Amino acid sequence: MSARDDILARVREAVSDAPEVAEPPRDYRRAPELAGEDLLAQFVERVEDYRATVTRCTEAEVPRELERLLDGVLRVVVPDGFPWSVPGGEPDNAKSAAELNDVDAVVTTSSVGIAETGTVVLSHGPGQGRRALSLVPDLHVCVIHADQVVAGVNEAVGMLDPLQPQTWISGPSATSDIELSRVEGVHGPRTLHVLLVE
Amino acid sequence: MSATFVGMPAFPEAARRALENTQQRHNLAHATGTIRDKRAAVVAEVDDWEALRLAGAAIKDQTLRHLDDHLVALEAALQERGATVHWARDAEEACRIVADVARAHDVDEVVKVKSMATQEIGLNEALEAEGISAWETDLAELIVQLGDDLPSHILVPAIHRNRSEIREIFRSAMGEVGRPAPDPLSDDPADLAGAARLHLREKFLRARMAVSGANFAVAETGTLVVVESEGNGRMCLTLPEVLVSVVGIEKVVPTWQDLEVFLQLLPRSSTGERMNPYTSTWTGAVPGDGPQEVHVVLLDNGRTRALADEMGRQALRCIRCSACLNVCPVYERTGGHAYGSVYPGPIGAILNPLLKGTGVDEQTDSLPYASSLCGACFEACPVRIDIPSVLVELRGQVVDAHRGGVPKPEAVAMRGAGWVLSSSARTARSERAAAFAGRLLNRLPGGRRQGDRRVLGSIPMPGAGSAWSQARDVPVPATESFRDWWSRTDGGEDES
């Protein structure tokens, strides 16, 4: 018998006389509690709680804010489909991991922001780049539109396509492995700037 | 170069040794105290926490009841998205599958995302035997690996180490396996994390194959989920050409939507954060993004044994958050090594016997007793595993497994007591015999008193009984039995 058939047979045997289980209760919070400015304010507060920075600006101010946030950065990679021009920005061009390691910063858009948890979600479509782009460079500038911010995890899961790879980002890379005290900055970008566009 | 849990003594002996390590006790008290406070604060923020717990438990229960269907669906979805699916009955089979993939690509090293399943099957040791180095990339796992140590916590495997111990490990061991630690190196956690960043960066950039586990596997879509903090997981899941994920069969959730429950329960319960820094999801091989060859190993290794246990199957709900460890008064004092397994603490005390079976080895049989049954673990568990009830059930199974051989002294004593107490005449005779002995003993010179009773001190007992009897004083039996007193005084009316 193959391992597959063997395991499936063991599973069936193990639960053969187990009672049926009722449908899971879904009476946890289903409707968003915050909206409008309250929602955005919570998003900003929670992202900053992870020691990321948040800048609120208008659509027209984005190029200027990008320039400011990337001031002093030597090399920045810009994914295909990123809607703003970044002076000196390099296209991805299928850079190897070693090549990306020599790049200082990356700019991306994002798919969803979660206010309750201070999270931005990348689903790596146009403007967001493949996963390695927002991972290897040490500085990540992430642009999100105000209408992409949702209240909680439930809403975010409902909006995302599981067939696309995703990276949920809550603050910069961090560890609590030494005496359980939080240290920002291990392997992913050590600095995260979020640009919230209204 | 890796230590193993093989040959660990039973819990009571291991615990006694651990309790003598005052540095470790100090480290553990500090760390578990910190994480308890953080968890309590972020759980209190969530008004519907109990509703989420109930949903999480019910989703897992329903999944386990129809696990065969979900596994078949998961396999089909993964294959449709270009992944190769393997099935492994046990640790040996799983390790062989991973080693075969490595050999097919002619690699002599792999980078690893922290994974309980690969620790459980001893993958690093198995690969090492094949001449393949497995580099742990989680900071705590790195500390354990470099220190030739054993993990002592599910979430924070190096919880038993403090910053100065970690600095010494980095200074002495990093250079032997790659980029040495910067010199000078302080014991500031930020500096230590920086040293790990530099040391591992060259391994990430070089590695052609990675091994991971998965926190969740979505049956309907074939999506795997890895929840982490440092970005080492993202490095492993994204940069190499080949990715092998070893996934316990209980990690399945039926639908993508189910993740909304677990992505709320897990981070708050484990690191005490609203959300962990990084969560990666991927479905098979993604063209142009990340590993183009993706393998998934579905692992049994005792899980179907646990699933067959009517009371114990709820342990398979476990999402490895480690909240039960952090609230456990026994774990806080003994640390994780005493449990002799990669799964320590309350969940380990039930999971190990359920996966391995009772009556097989003394060490595993000792684990259901490594608890005061205080119930703090049940209260903290995000999927409501009733650990105390399972512990009691397993204690029964351990006792049953040992029936038939040479009876233990307490079994002999209990059987004797049962024979005496089942007959009022025998009970009365034995009471009179005891009273006679009491009168005799009271006439002996010397001795101590406790209240108004003389005590005999401890009575030497053979074998295991001595541990019990040495710590207890035996009072001299009453000089008159209650029955005799009752009839002599007419029920206390005629006391004289």
XYZ file of C-alpha atoms in Angstrom:
694
model
C 0.000 0.000 0.000
C 1.339 3.465 -0.834
C 2.027 5.885 2.003
C -0.852 8.009 0.689
C -3.398 5.196 0.802
C -2.039 3.998 4.111
C -2.389 7.402 5.764
C -5.846 8.021 4.318
C -6.957 4.583 5.524
C -5.606 5.302 9.010
C -7.423 8.648 9.055
C -10.723 7.008 8.077
C -10.277 4.273 10.662
C -9.390 6.822 13.369
C -12.579 8.867 12.960
C -14.919 6.101 11.835
C -16.980 6.186 15.027
C -16.382 9.838 15.921
C -19.542 11.924 16.252
C -20.455 14.414 13.553
C -19.356 17.965 14.342
C -21.685 20.942 13.972
C -20.944 23.810 11.577
C -18.443 26.179 13.203
C -20.120 29.173 14.837
C -19.174 32.368 13.002
C -20.563 34.821 15.508
C -17.314 36.677 15.940
C -17.198 40.256 14.733
C -18.314 40.363 11.111
C -19.010 44.072 10.526
C -16.379 46.816 10.702
C -16.598 49.026 13.755
C -14.647 52.006 12.441
C -14.931 54.040 9.252
C -13.645 57.244 7.729
C -11.101 59.238 9.685
C -11.376 57.000 12.766
C -10.346 54.027 10.659
C -7.370 55.821 9.110
C -6.303 57.186 12.488
C -6.265 53.676 13.928
C -4.302 52.384 10.940
C -1.672 55.102 11.389
C -1.441 54.574 15.142
C -1.078 50.796 14.849
C 1.510 50.907 12.030
C 3.554 53.410 14.019
C 3.260 51.211 17.091
C 5.636 48.814 15.297
C 8.090 51.687 14.858
C 7.366 52.057 11.174
C 6.676 55.621 10.002
C 3.497 56.780 8.313
C 3.173 59.897 6.167
C -0.236 61.096 5.078
C -0.320 62.994 1.795
C -2.425 63.722 -1.262
C -2.021 62.028 -4.621
C -0.225 65.105 -5.980
C 2.263 65.099 -3.107
C 3.403 61.494 -3.613
C 6.423 62.249 -5.881
C 7.712 64.869 -3.446
C 7.227 62.545 -0.448
C 8.969 59.681 -2.252
C 11.891 61.973 -2.971
C 12.024 63.037 0.664
C 11.860 59.479 2.024
C 14.520 58.272 -0.411
C 16.829 61.195 0.270
C 20.403 59.957 0.599
C 19.579 56.503 -0.751
C 22.009 55.465 -3.461
C 20.152 52.722 -5.267
C 16.404 52.124 -5.333
C 14.581 49.392 -7.245
C 11.169 50.201 -8.719
C 8.820 47.342 -9.651
C 7.126 47.250 -13.025
C 3.801 49.042 -12.928
C 4.709 51.399 -10.078
C 2.562 54.442 -10.927
C 4.959 57.239 -9.994
C 8.319 58.081 -11.450
C 11.217 57.708 -9.029
C 14.308 59.696 -9.997
C 17.257 57.333 -10.383
C 15.031 54.313 -9.786
C 16.133 51.031 -11.380
C 13.731 48.533 -12.925
C 13.639 44.974 -11.555
C 15.033 43.300 -14.712
C 14.992 39.951 -12.898
C 17.829 40.935 -10.603
C 19.429 38.022 -8.777
C 19.292 37.885 -4.986
C 22.952 38.922 -4.855
C 22.234 41.912 -7.097
C 19.269 42.910 -4.944
C 21.547 42.733 -1.932
C 23.472 45.690 -3.361
C 20.297 47.756 -3.679
C 19.466 50.020 -0.744
C 15.743 50.583 -1.090
C 12.534 49.510 -2.791
C 9.257 51.320 -3.435
C 5.999 49.389 -3.858
C 2.272 49.859 -3.848
C 0.110 47.485 -1.808
C -3.239 45.698 -1.949
C -4.855 46.058 1.463
C -4.190 47.825 4.753
C -5.596 46.510 8.043
C -6.289 49.167 10.657
C -6.818 46.902 13.662
C -3.452 45.222 13.286
C -1.423 47.926 11.502
C -0.729 45.649 8.561
C -0.105 46.251 4.850
C -0.600 43.341 2.469
C 1.300 42.936 -0.783
C -0.087 40.502 -3.335
C 2.816 41.060 -5.697
C 0.924 42.213 -8.762
C 1.914 45.266 -10.868
C 3.488 48.016 -8.780
C 4.211 45.603 -5.921
C 6.938 43.513 -7.496
C 7.839 39.898 -6.966
C 8.395 38.863 -3.373
C 12.190 39.211 -3.307
C 12.060 42.910 -4.259
C 10.422 44.036 -1.028
C 12.535 41.665 1.040
C 16.234 42.030 0.337
C 16.764 45.843 0.262
C 17.039 47.383 3.728
C 14.503 50.206 3.228
C 10.933 49.659 2.049
C 8.660 52.554 1.087
C 5.115 51.254 0.699
C 2.335 53.339 -0.810
C -1.269 52.638 0.155
C -4.471 54.459 -0.761
C -6.882 55.435 1.977
C -9.676 53.456 0.312
C -7.560 50.278 0.560
C -7.571 50.402 4.355
C -10.070 48.040 5.988
C -11.003 47.585 9.624
C -9.901 44.067 10.431
C -8.421 40.745 9.385
C -11.827 39.426 8.277
C -12.283 42.139 5.660
C -8.730 41.720 4.386
C -9.020 37.963 3.961
C -12.263 38.477 2.063
C -10.646 40.873 -0.388
C -7.505 38.903 -1.184
C -7.032 36.235 -3.843
C -5.437 33.115 -2.325
C -3.983 32.102 -5.665
C -1.703 35.138 -5.674
C 1.298 34.986 -3.343
C 0.958 37.396 -0.451
C 3.173 39.076 2.093
C 1.468 40.551 5.124
C 3.759 43.151 6.627
C 3.286 44.541 10.126
C 6.170 46.873 10.815
C 9.799 46.239 9.963
C 11.479 42.890 10.463
C 11.636 42.107 14.188
C 12.557 39.425 16.678
C 11.685 38.673 20.265
C 14.046 35.741 20.537
C 16.462 37.272 23.022
C 14.858 37.438 26.454
C 11.540 38.099 24.689
C 12.353 41.759 24.271
C 11.464 43.079 20.825
C 14.297 44.122 18.516
C 13.480 45.716 15.177
C 15.539 44.637 12.232
C 16.754 41.166 11.479
C 16.529 39.848 7.919
C 13.824 41.785 6.134
C 13.884 45.572 5.588
C 14.919 47.249 8.811
C 13.111 50.448 7.919
C 9.518 50.633 6.722
C 7.871 53.869 5.594
C 4.181 53.817 4.722
C 2.771 56.566 2.515
C -0.961 56.890 3.078
C -2.499 58.631 0.073
C -5.835 60.437 0.483
C 27.055 18.525 15.816
C 23.481 18.471 17.018
C 22.251 17.301 20.369
C 19.160 15.121 20.509
C 16.467 14.324 23.015
C 17.113 10.593 22.615
C 17.864 8.981 25.947
C 16.425 11.765 28.092
C 15.421 10.596 31.568
C 11.797 10.599 32.704
C 10.316 13.960 33.665
C 10.779 13.827 37.474
C 14.511 13.243 37.213
C 15.010 15.704 34.360
C 12.952 18.308 36.226
C 15.013 17.930 39.373
C 18.197 18.593 37.416
C 16.628 21.574 35.646
C 15.508 23.082 38.963
C 19.111 23.147 40.145
C 20.001 25.494 37.262
C 19.298 28.854 38.891
C 20.436 30.860 35.860
C 17.931 29.044 33.686
C 15.146 29.505 36.232
C 15.877 33.199 36.315
C 15.889 33.461 32.497
C 12.631 31.550 32.234
C 10.806 33.512 34.918
C 11.783 36.753 33.208
C 10.871 35.608 29.718
C 7.575 33.894 30.509
C 6.532 36.834 32.682
C 7.220 39.248 29.820
C 5.274 37.261 27.267
C 2.329 36.631 29.620
C 1.859 40.355 30.129
C 2.060 41.087 26.410
C -0.412 38.385 25.534
C -2.882 39.462 28.193
C -2.805 43.044 26.915
C -3.471 42.235 23.252
C -6.066 39.573 24.000
C -7.953 42.050 26.188
C -8.189 44.370 23.162
C -10.308 41.888 21.242
C -13.957 42.007 22.316
C -14.887 38.863 20.410
C -11.936 36.780 21.608
C -14.118 34.026 23.065
C -16.190 33.841 19.864
C -12.944 33.505 17.888
C -11.729 30.731 20.191
C -14.989 28.847 19.772
C -14.829 29.263 16.005
C -11.179 28.181 15.889
C -11.868 25.053 17.934
C -14.943 24.161 15.883
C -13.231 24.692 12.517
C -10.414 22.380 13.578
C -12.806 19.766 14.991
C -14.865 19.713 11.850
C -11.749 19.503 9.687
C -10.384 16.586 11.697
C -13.704 14.736 11.439
C -13.399 14.794 7.638
C -9.636 14.963 7.403
C -9.434 12.404 4.586
C -11.583 14.554 2.275
C -9.616 17.698 3.075
C -6.266 16.005 2.500
C -7.363 14.692 -0.869
C -8.639 18.166 -1.814
C -5.391 19.768 -0.659
C -3.360 17.324 -2.699
C -5.388 18.013 -5.839
C -5.206 21.794 -5.420
C -1.452 21.682 -4.873
C -0.865 19.478 -7.900
C -3.005 21.750 -10.025
C -0.719 24.638 -9.093
C 2.448 22.794 -9.978
C 3.502 21.432 -6.587
C 4.687 17.859 -6.041
C 2.876 16.191 -3.143
C 4.509 13.463 -1.055
C 3.046 11.457 1.811
C 5.126 10.295 4.752
C 3.922 7.727 7.268
C 6.714 8.449 9.728
C 9.832 10.489 10.416
C 12.140 8.218 8.482
C 10.003 8.346 5.356
C 9.694 12.137 5.537
C 13.439 12.642 5.996
C 14.173 10.350 3.090
C 11.861 12.347 0.811
C 13.599 15.631 1.692
C 17.051 14.097 1.295
C 16.069 12.658 -2.102
C 14.993 16.088 -3.337
C 18.290 17.546 -2.114
C 20.275 14.825 -3.804
C 18.345 15.230 -7.056
C 19.548 18.837 -7.124
C 23.024 17.956 -5.969
C 22.932 20.399 -3.059
C 25.000 19.924 0.080
C 23.247 22.571 2.158
C 19.697 23.783 2.727
C 18.379 26.823 4.582
C 15.520 26.226 6.983
C 12.537 28.151 8.230
C 11.754 27.360 11.846
C 9.437 24.377 11.761
C 8.201 22.127 14.550
C 7.433 19.300 12.120
C 11.015 19.113 10.828
C 12.332 19.182 14.389
C 9.933 16.447 15.367
C 11.225 14.177 12.600
C 14.885 14.987 13.321
C 15.423 16.261 9.786
C 18.662 18.123 10.473
C 20.331 15.012 11.863
C 19.037 12.876 8.992
C 20.344 15.334 6.403
C 23.646 15.593 8.216
C 24.011 11.820 7.943
C 23.624 12.245 4.182
C 26.324 14.920 4.083
C 23.827 17.783 3.727
C 24.101 20.748 6.089
C 20.781 22.184 7.276
C 21.152 25.786 8.433
C 18.562 27.026 10.882
C 17.791 30.676 10.129
C 15.401 31.715 12.885
C 17.435 33.640 15.446
C 16.526 31.393 18.352
C 17.035 28.242 16.288
C 20.406 29.593 15.238
C 21.333 30.119 18.894
C 20.308 26.551 19.683
C 22.117 25.111 16.664
C 25.336 27.055 17.200
C 25.302 26.232 20.908
C 24.886 22.500 20.159
C 21.876 22.809 22.398
C 18.276 21.618 22.400
C 15.171 23.761 21.881
C 13.243 24.410 25.088
C 10.208 26.333 23.864
C 7.961 26.053 20.802
C 8.073 29.722 19.888
C 11.340 30.839 21.448
C 13.561 27.749 21.415
C 16.419 29.597 23.159
C 14.228 31.029 25.920
C 16.508 29.362 28.473
C 19.454 31.530 27.351
C 20.100 35.141 28.316
C 21.888 37.769 26.268
C 25.384 37.225 27.630
C 25.174 33.478 27.059
C 24.037 34.168 23.486
C 26.944 36.520 22.901
C 29.388 33.820 23.974
C 27.769 31.259 21.663
C 27.954 33.639 18.692
C 31.563 34.564 19.376
C 32.761 31.013 19.716
C 30.661 29.211 17.092
C 29.716 31.473 14.181
C 33.169 31.427 12.622
C 33.188 27.636 12.432
C 30.232 27.452 10.059
C 30.414 30.714 8.128
C 30.870 34.412 8.655
C 32.255 35.039 12.166
C 30.528 37.341 14.622
C 31.688 40.977 14.461
C 34.426 41.832 16.932
C 33.782 43.476 19.314
C 30.260 42.190 19.938
C 28.152 43.551 22.786
C 25.332 41.659 24.479
C 22.754 44.220 23.360
C 19.941 42.234 21.642
C 20.082 44.628 18.661
C 23.796 43.922 18.188
C 23.229 40.189 18.508
C 20.420 40.324 15.938
C 22.753 42.307 13.674
C 25.402 39.606 13.945
C 22.817 36.992 12.940
C 21.761 39.147 9.974
C 25.294 39.283 8.625
C 26.047 35.633 9.338
C 22.912 34.340 7.622
C 22.786 36.787 4.719
C 25.537 34.946 2.870
C 23.723 31.652 3.402
C 20.423 33.076 2.075
C 22.083 34.455 -1.033
C 23.894 31.188 -1.723
C 21.241 28.577 -0.912
C 19.562 26.734 -3.767
C 17.137 24.788 -1.623
C 15.025 25.631 1.406
C 12.977 23.550 3.826
C 9.977 24.938 5.666
C 6.947 23.812 7.571
C 3.587 25.526 7.339
C 1.298 27.024 9.932
C -1.754 26.372 7.780
C -2.553 24.572 4.546
C -5.777 25.605 2.832
C -7.459 22.543 1.312
C -9.701 24.303 -1.232
C -6.883 26.358 -2.800
C -3.622 24.562 -1.946
C -2.311 27.694 -0.245
C 0.386 27.299 2.406
C 0.892 29.900 5.127
C 4.008 30.655 7.150
C 3.770 33.096 10.026
C 7.044 34.617 11.259
C 8.775 37.717 12.548
C 12.300 38.129 11.325
C 12.098 37.787 7.554
C 14.251 34.658 7.574
C 11.123 32.783 6.546
C 10.571 35.108 3.603
C 14.211 34.668 2.591
C 13.863 30.875 2.557
C 10.443 30.859 0.909
C 11.435 33.328 -1.793
C 15.109 33.183 -2.780
C 16.053 29.495 -3.413
C 15.091 27.560 -6.530
C 13.632 24.606 -4.677
C 11.313 24.632 -1.669
C 10.233 21.588 0.346
C 7.537 22.126 2.984
C 6.946 19.433 5.598
C 3.353 19.777 6.768
C 1.643 17.750 9.490
C -1.686 16.430 8.237
C -3.479 18.283 11.039
C -2.407 21.661 9.605
C -5.226 21.629 7.081
C -7.988 24.208 7.187
C -10.816 23.769 4.697
C -11.178 27.262 3.248
C -9.254 30.471 2.685
C -11.869 32.274 4.768
C -10.979 30.137 7.795
C -7.669 31.978 7.986
C -9.486 35.072 9.241
C -9.997 33.268 12.533
C -6.511 31.806 12.907
C -4.633 34.913 11.796
C -6.316 36.681 14.695
C -5.850 33.923 17.268
C -2.254 32.920 16.525
C -0.170 36.138 16.724
C -1.892 37.429 19.836
C -1.510 34.068 21.582
C 2.074 33.397 20.611
C 4.188 36.553 20.584
C 1.559 38.764 22.179
C 1.379 41.021 19.133
C -1.641 42.234 17.203
C 0.010 40.752 14.137
C 3.358 39.124 13.564
C 5.689 41.163 11.329
C 5.538 38.848 8.323
C 3.009 36.345 7.031
C 3.760 34.640 3.718
C 1.194 32.774 1.660
C 1.882 30.927 -1.569
C -0.012 28.498 -3.728
C 2.145 25.994 -5.550
C 4.862 27.358 -7.803
C 4.309 30.997 -8.799
C 5.657 31.707 -12.309
C 8.436 34.296 -12.166
C 8.269 34.694 -8.402
C 10.076 32.542 -5.857
C 10.974 28.835 -6.038
C 9.949 27.243 -9.298
C 10.083 23.729 -7.874
C 7.791 23.255 -4.904
C 7.334 20.067 -2.865
C 4.907 19.431 -0.031
C 5.383 16.471 2.316
C 2.192 15.522 4.165
C 3.319 13.978 7.439
C 1.510 11.498 9.681
C 4.144 10.377 12.239
C 1.623 9.486 14.941
C -1.052 12.011 14.091
C -3.521 9.314 13.025
C -2.814 7.574 16.331
C -3.745 10.784 18.161
C -6.768 11.206 15.905
C -8.078 7.805 16.981
C -8.065 8.834 20.657
C -11.563 10.004 21.484
C -10.513 12.410 24.222
C -7.028 13.157 22.909
C -7.834 14.032 19.294
C -8.542 17.624 20.314
C -4.764 18.031 20.750
C -4.570 18.052 16.939
C -6.312 21.427 16.981
C -3.028 22.850 18.296
C -1.666 25.747 16.229
C 1.715 25.711 18.068
C 1.295 29.158 19.605
C 2.929 28.146 22.927
C 0.570 30.224 25.081
C 0.130 27.148 27.305
C 3.874 26.997 27.987
C 4.049 30.607 29.068
C 1.245 30.299 31.623
C 2.274 26.909 33.033
C 3.722 26.979 36.563
C 5.522 23.694 35.925
C 7.084 24.820 32.634
C 8.142 28.140 34.116
C 10.214 26.341 36.725
C 11.577 23.318 34.902
C 12.014 24.754 31.424
C 11.444 22.837 28.235
C 14.325 20.370 28.190
C 12.864 18.379 31.078
C 10.000 17.278 28.816
C 12.515 15.508 26.570
C 10.814 16.526 23.340
C 10.574 19.338 20.816
C 7.030 19.733 22.176
C 7.469 20.766 25.811
C 5.049 22.236 28.315
C 1.378 21.348 28.747
C 0.755 20.658 25.063
C 3.865 18.464 24.952
C 2.662 16.562 28.002
C -0.358 15.408 25.988
C 0.931 15.533 22.424
C 3.943 13.261 22.953
C 1.999 10.372 24.511
C -0.745 10.800 21.904
C 1.700 10.707 18.989
C 3.907 7.937 20.375
C 1.418 5.929 22.418
C 1.458 5.081 26.123
C 3.225 2.095 27.648
C 6.045 2.321 25.089
C 8.725 4.162 27.024
C 9.074 5.436 30.539
C 9.972 8.972 29.520
C 6.801 9.494 27.481
C 4.689 7.838 30.172
C 6.025 10.300 32.737
C 4.742 13.365 30.842
C 1.022 13.254 31.721
C 2.112 13.638 35.343
C 4.170 16.780 34.621
C 1.294 18.991 35.620
C -0.518 20.317 38.660
C -3.789 20.269 36.658
C -4.279 23.937 37.524
C -6.039 24.600 34.227
C -4.195 27.779 33.203
C -3.259 26.125 29.888
C -6.883 25.465 28.924
C -7.783 29.061 29.675
C -4.940 30.413 27.517
C -5.383 28.014 24.609
C -6.726 29.862 21.541
C -8.374 26.694 20.224
C -9.704 25.575 23.618
C -7.810 22.314 23.988
C -8.910 20.943 27.361
C -5.384 19.928 28.297
C -6.176 19.051 31.961
C -8.881 16.577 30.946
C -6.624 14.968 28.357
C -3.847 14.725 30.970
C -6.168 12.869 33.341
C -7.317 10.550 30.557
C -3.699 9.825 29.585
C -2.745 9.110 33.198
C -5.403 6.442 33.110
C -3.997 5.059 29.872
C -0.491 4.970 31.330
C -1.752 3.013 34.353
C -3.698 0.642 32.098
C -0.666 0.104 29.901
C 1.297 -1.112 32.913
C -1.304 -3.552 34.192
C -0.352 -7.209 34.075
C 3.341 -6.892 34.876
C 4.861 -6.679 38.348
C 2.409 -4.499 40.303
C 3.708 -1.240 41.732
C 3.878 -0.904 45.566
C 0.951 1.505 45.682
C -1.137 -0.907 43.624
C -0.367 -3.674 46.133
C -1.185 -1.341 49.019
C -4.422 -0.217 47.417
C -5.463 -3.788 46.670
C -4.796 -4.702 50.324
C -6.718 -1.699 51.553
C -9.586 -2.593 49.236
C -9.750 -6.122 50.676
C -9.791 -4.835 54.257
C -12.276 -2.029 53.683
C -14.722 -4.165 51.699
C -15.706 -6.031 54.877
C -16.782 -4.283 58.067
C -15.486 -7.164 60.196
C -12.054 -7.001 58.588
C -12.021 -3.209 58.920
C -12.870 -3.421 62.628
C -10.188 -6.041 63.254
C -7.542 -3.991 61.497
C -8.530 -0.877 63.465
C -8.162 -2.779 66.719
C -4.774 -4.075 65.608
C -3.709 -0.524 64.799
C -4.959 0.753 68.159
C -3.003 -1.974 69.938
C 0.115 -0.958 68.001
C -0.579 2.679 68.892
C -0.719 1.906 72.600
C 2.510 -0.035 72.381
C 4.312 2.664 70.421
C 3.111 5.369 72.812
C 4.938 3.628 75.647
C 8.265 3.796 73.839
C 10.636 6.443 75.179
C 11.699 9.458 73.044
C 9.982 10.422 69.798
C 8.482 13.712 68.698
C 5.011 15.099 69.024
C 2.897 16.744 66.401
C -0.119 18.443 67.995
C -1.254 15.934 70.582
C -0.055 12.915 68.587
C 3.312 11.285 68.693
C 5.005 10.760 65.340
C 7.254 7.931 64.294
C 9.316 9.847 61.775
C 9.697 8.358 58.362
C 9.365 4.685 57.647
C 11.946 3.231 55.276
C 10.326 1.731 52.185
C 11.939 -0.199 49.355
C 12.422 1.086 45.826
C 10.299 3.900 44.466
C 8.310 4.063 47.707
C 11.245 5.588 49.548
C 10.894 8.900 47.681
C 7.393 9.153 49.076
C 8.013 7.901 52.587
C 11.217 9.837 53.261
C 9.437 13.157 53.107
C 6.557 12.157 55.352
C 6.196 11.556 59.069
C 3.929 8.729 60.076
C 1.768 9.451 63.119
C 1.400 6.804 65.786
C -1.985 5.091 65.265
C -4.805 6.182 67.548
C -4.912 4.127 70.721
C -8.594 3.430 70.278
C -10.619 3.018 67.081
C -13.566 5.280 66.352
C -15.973 2.351 66.488
C -14.676 1.295 69.941
C -14.832 4.880 71.183
C -18.427 5.199 69.860
C -19.677 2.081 71.567
C -17.730 2.794 74.782
C -19.110 6.347 75.118
C -22.539 5.720 73.623
C -21.804 8.015 70.719
C -20.026 10.649 72.804
C -22.917 10.958 75.361
C -20.933 9.329 78.133
C -17.441 10.728 77.520
C -15.056 9.910 80.343
